CSV table of C-alpha atoms in Angstrom, one decimal:
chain,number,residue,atom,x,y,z
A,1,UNK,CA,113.7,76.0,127.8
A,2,UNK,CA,113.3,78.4,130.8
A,3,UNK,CA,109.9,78.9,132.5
A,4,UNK,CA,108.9,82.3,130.6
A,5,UNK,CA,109.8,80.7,127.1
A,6,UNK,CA,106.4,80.0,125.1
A,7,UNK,CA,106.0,77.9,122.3
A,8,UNK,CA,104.5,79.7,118.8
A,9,UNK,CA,102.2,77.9,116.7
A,10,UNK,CA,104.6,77.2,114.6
A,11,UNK,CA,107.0,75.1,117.5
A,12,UNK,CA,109.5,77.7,117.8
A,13,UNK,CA,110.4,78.9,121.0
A,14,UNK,CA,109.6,82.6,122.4
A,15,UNK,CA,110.6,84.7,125.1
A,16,UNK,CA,108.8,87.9,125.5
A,17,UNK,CA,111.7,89.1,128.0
A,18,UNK,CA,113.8,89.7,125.0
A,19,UNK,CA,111.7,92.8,123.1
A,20,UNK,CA,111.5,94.4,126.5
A,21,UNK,CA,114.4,97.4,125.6
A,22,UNK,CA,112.3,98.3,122.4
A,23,UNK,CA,110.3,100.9,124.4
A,24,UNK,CA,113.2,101.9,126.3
A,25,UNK,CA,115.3,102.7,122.8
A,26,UNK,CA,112.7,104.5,121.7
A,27,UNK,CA,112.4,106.7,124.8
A,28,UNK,CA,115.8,107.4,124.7
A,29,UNK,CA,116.3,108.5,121.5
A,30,UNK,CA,113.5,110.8,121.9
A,31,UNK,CA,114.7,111.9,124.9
A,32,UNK,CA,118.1,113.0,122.2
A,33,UNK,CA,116.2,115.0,119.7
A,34,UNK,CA,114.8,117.0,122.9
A,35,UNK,CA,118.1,117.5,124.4
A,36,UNK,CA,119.8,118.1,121.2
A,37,UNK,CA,116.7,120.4,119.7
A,38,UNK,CA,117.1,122.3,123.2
A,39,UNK,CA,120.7,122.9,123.2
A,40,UNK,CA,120.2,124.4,119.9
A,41,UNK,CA,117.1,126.5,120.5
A,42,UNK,CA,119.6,128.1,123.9
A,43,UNK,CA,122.6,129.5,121.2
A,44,UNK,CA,119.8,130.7,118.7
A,45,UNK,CA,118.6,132.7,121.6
A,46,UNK,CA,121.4,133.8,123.6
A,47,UNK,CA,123.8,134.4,120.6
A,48,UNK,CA,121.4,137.0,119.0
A,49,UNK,CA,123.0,140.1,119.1
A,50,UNK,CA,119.8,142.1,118.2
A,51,UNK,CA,121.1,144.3,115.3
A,52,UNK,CA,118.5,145.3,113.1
A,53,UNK,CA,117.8,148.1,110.4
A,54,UNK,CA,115.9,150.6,111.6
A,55,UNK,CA,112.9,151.7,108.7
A,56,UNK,CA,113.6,148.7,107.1
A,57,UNK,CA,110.8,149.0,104.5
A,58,UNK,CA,111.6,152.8,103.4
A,59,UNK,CA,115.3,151.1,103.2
A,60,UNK,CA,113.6,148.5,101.0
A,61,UNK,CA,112.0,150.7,98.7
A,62,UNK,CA,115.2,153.5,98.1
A,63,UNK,CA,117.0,150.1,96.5
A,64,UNK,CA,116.8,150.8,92.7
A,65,UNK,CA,119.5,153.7,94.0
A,66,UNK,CA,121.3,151.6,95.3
A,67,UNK,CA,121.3,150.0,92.3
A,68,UNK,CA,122.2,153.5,90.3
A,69,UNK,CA,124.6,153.5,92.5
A,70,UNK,CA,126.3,150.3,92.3
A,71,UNK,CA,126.2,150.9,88.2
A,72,UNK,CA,128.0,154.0,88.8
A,73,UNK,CA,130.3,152.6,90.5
A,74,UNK,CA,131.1,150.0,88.1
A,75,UNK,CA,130.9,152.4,85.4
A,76,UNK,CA,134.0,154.0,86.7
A,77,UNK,CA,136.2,151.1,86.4
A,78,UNK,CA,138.4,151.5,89.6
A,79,UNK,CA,139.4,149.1,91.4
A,80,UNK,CA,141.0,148.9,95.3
A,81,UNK,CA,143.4,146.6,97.2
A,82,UNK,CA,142.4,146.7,100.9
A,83,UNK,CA,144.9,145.2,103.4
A,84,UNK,CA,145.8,144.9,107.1
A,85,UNK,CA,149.0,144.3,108.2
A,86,UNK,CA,151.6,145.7,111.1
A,87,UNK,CA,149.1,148.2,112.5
A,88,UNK,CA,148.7,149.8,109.2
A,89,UNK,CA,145.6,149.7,106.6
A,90,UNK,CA,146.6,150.5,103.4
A,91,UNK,CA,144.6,150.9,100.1
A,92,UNK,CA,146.0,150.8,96.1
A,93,UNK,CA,143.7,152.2,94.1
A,94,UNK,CA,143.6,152.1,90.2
A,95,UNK,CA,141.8,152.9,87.1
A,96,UNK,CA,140.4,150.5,84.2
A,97,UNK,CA,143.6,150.4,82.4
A,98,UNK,CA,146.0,150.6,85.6
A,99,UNK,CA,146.4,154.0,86.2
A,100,UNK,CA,147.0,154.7,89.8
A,101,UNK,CA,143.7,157.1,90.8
A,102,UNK,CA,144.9,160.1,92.9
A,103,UNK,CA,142.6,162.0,95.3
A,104,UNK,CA,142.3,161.7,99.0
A,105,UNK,CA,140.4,158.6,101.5
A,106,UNK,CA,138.0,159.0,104.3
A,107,UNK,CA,136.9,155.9,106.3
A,108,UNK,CA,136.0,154.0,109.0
A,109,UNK,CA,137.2,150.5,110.3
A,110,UNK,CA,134.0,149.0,111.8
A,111,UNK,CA,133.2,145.8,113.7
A,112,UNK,CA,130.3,144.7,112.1
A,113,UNK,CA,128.5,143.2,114.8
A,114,UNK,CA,129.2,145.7,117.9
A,115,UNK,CA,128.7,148.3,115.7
A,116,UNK,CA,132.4,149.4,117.4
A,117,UNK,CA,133.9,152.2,114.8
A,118,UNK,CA,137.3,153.2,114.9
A,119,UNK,CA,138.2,156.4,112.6
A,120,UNK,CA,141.6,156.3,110.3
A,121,UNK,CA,143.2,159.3,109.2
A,122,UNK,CA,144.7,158.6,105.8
A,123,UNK,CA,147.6,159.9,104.1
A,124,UNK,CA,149.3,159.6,100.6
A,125,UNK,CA,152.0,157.1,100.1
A,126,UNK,CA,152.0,157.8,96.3
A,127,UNK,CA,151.0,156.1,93.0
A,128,UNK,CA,147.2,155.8,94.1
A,129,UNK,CA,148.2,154.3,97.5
A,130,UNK,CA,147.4,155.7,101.1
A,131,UNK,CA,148.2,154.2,104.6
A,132,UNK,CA,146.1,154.4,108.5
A,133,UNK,CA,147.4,153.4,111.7
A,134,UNK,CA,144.7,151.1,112.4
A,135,UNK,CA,145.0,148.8,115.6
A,136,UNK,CA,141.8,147.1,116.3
A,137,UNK,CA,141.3,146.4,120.3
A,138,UNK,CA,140.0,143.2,119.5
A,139,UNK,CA,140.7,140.0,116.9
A,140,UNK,CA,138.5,138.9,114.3
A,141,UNK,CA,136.4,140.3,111.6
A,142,UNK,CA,136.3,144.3,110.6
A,143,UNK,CA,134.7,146.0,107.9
A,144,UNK,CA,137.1,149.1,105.9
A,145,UNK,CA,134.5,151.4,105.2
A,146,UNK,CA,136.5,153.7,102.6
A,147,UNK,CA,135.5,156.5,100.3
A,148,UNK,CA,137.9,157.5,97.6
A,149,UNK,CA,137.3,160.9,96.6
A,150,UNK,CA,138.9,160.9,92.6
A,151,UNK,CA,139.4,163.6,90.4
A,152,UNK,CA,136.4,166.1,90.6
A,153,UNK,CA,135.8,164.5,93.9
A,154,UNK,CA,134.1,161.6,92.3
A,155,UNK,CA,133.4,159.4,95.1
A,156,UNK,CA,134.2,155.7,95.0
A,157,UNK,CA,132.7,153.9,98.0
A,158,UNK,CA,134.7,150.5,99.3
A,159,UNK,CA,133.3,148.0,101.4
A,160,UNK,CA,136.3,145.4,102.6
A,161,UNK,CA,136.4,142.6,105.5
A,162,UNK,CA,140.0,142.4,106.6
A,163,UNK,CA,140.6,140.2,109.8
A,164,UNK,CA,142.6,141.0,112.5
A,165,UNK,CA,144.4,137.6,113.9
């Protein structure tokens, strides 16, 4: 036995030296969940780009059309292929049953984000198909903003990500 060792009551030997890096653990892994709980507190911030909606609520209450809209849309049947590849965006458009849809495309390739637009002049390929020179100045995520004006200039809105490696 060394000098600081005690006896318990019940004969066993004790040295309060040893439970002396319980306080210190505990301090420490506080100390963790601070750091930790800071470093993620500095990306919320700083990695907020600051986008918002402007007149969110009057946007809020205008969304049963959107709905209308949406059910028109679907009510049409069309569907559209949306693809980015060699510089070029190109779109396939078709009909419930597989029709090709003819008509003429407007759009806009957008990063989402930066709110950076860049405008694509579409032209018939043929067979409900139409092709942009689109070349992005930077990689990542775009939105193809597309409407498809159909036959009576019914107008078929498309909403694609396509990602530029």
């Amino acid at each position: 036995m060394t000098a600081t060792t005690i006896m318990t009551d019940r004969g066993q030997p004790h040295d309060p030296s040893r439970g002396r890096w319980i306080p210190w653990a505990f301090a420490g892994a506080m100390t963790l969940v601070v750091l930790v709980n800071a470093v993620l507190v500095y990306f919320a911030i700083s990695t907020f780009t600051g986008v918002t909606v402007p007149r969110s609520y009057e946007r809020g209450r205008g969304y049963d059309g959107v709905l209308a809209e949406a059910a028109r849309q679907d009510a049409l049947g069309w569907k559209a292929d949306v693809a980015l590849a060699g510089g070029r965006l190109s779109l396939v458009a078709t009909d419930r049953e597989g029709r090709p849809v003819p008509g003429r495309v407007e759009g806009v390739l957008l990063r989402p984000l930066e709110g950076t637009e860049i405008p694509l002049a579409f032209s018939p390929v043929g067979g409900g198909r139409w092709a942009a020179d689109a070349v992005p100045p930077q990689r990542g995520q775009w939105e193809a903003r597309l409407t498809l004006f159909g036959p009576n200039e019914t107008a078929f809105d498309i909403r694609r990500r396509v990602v530029v490696p």
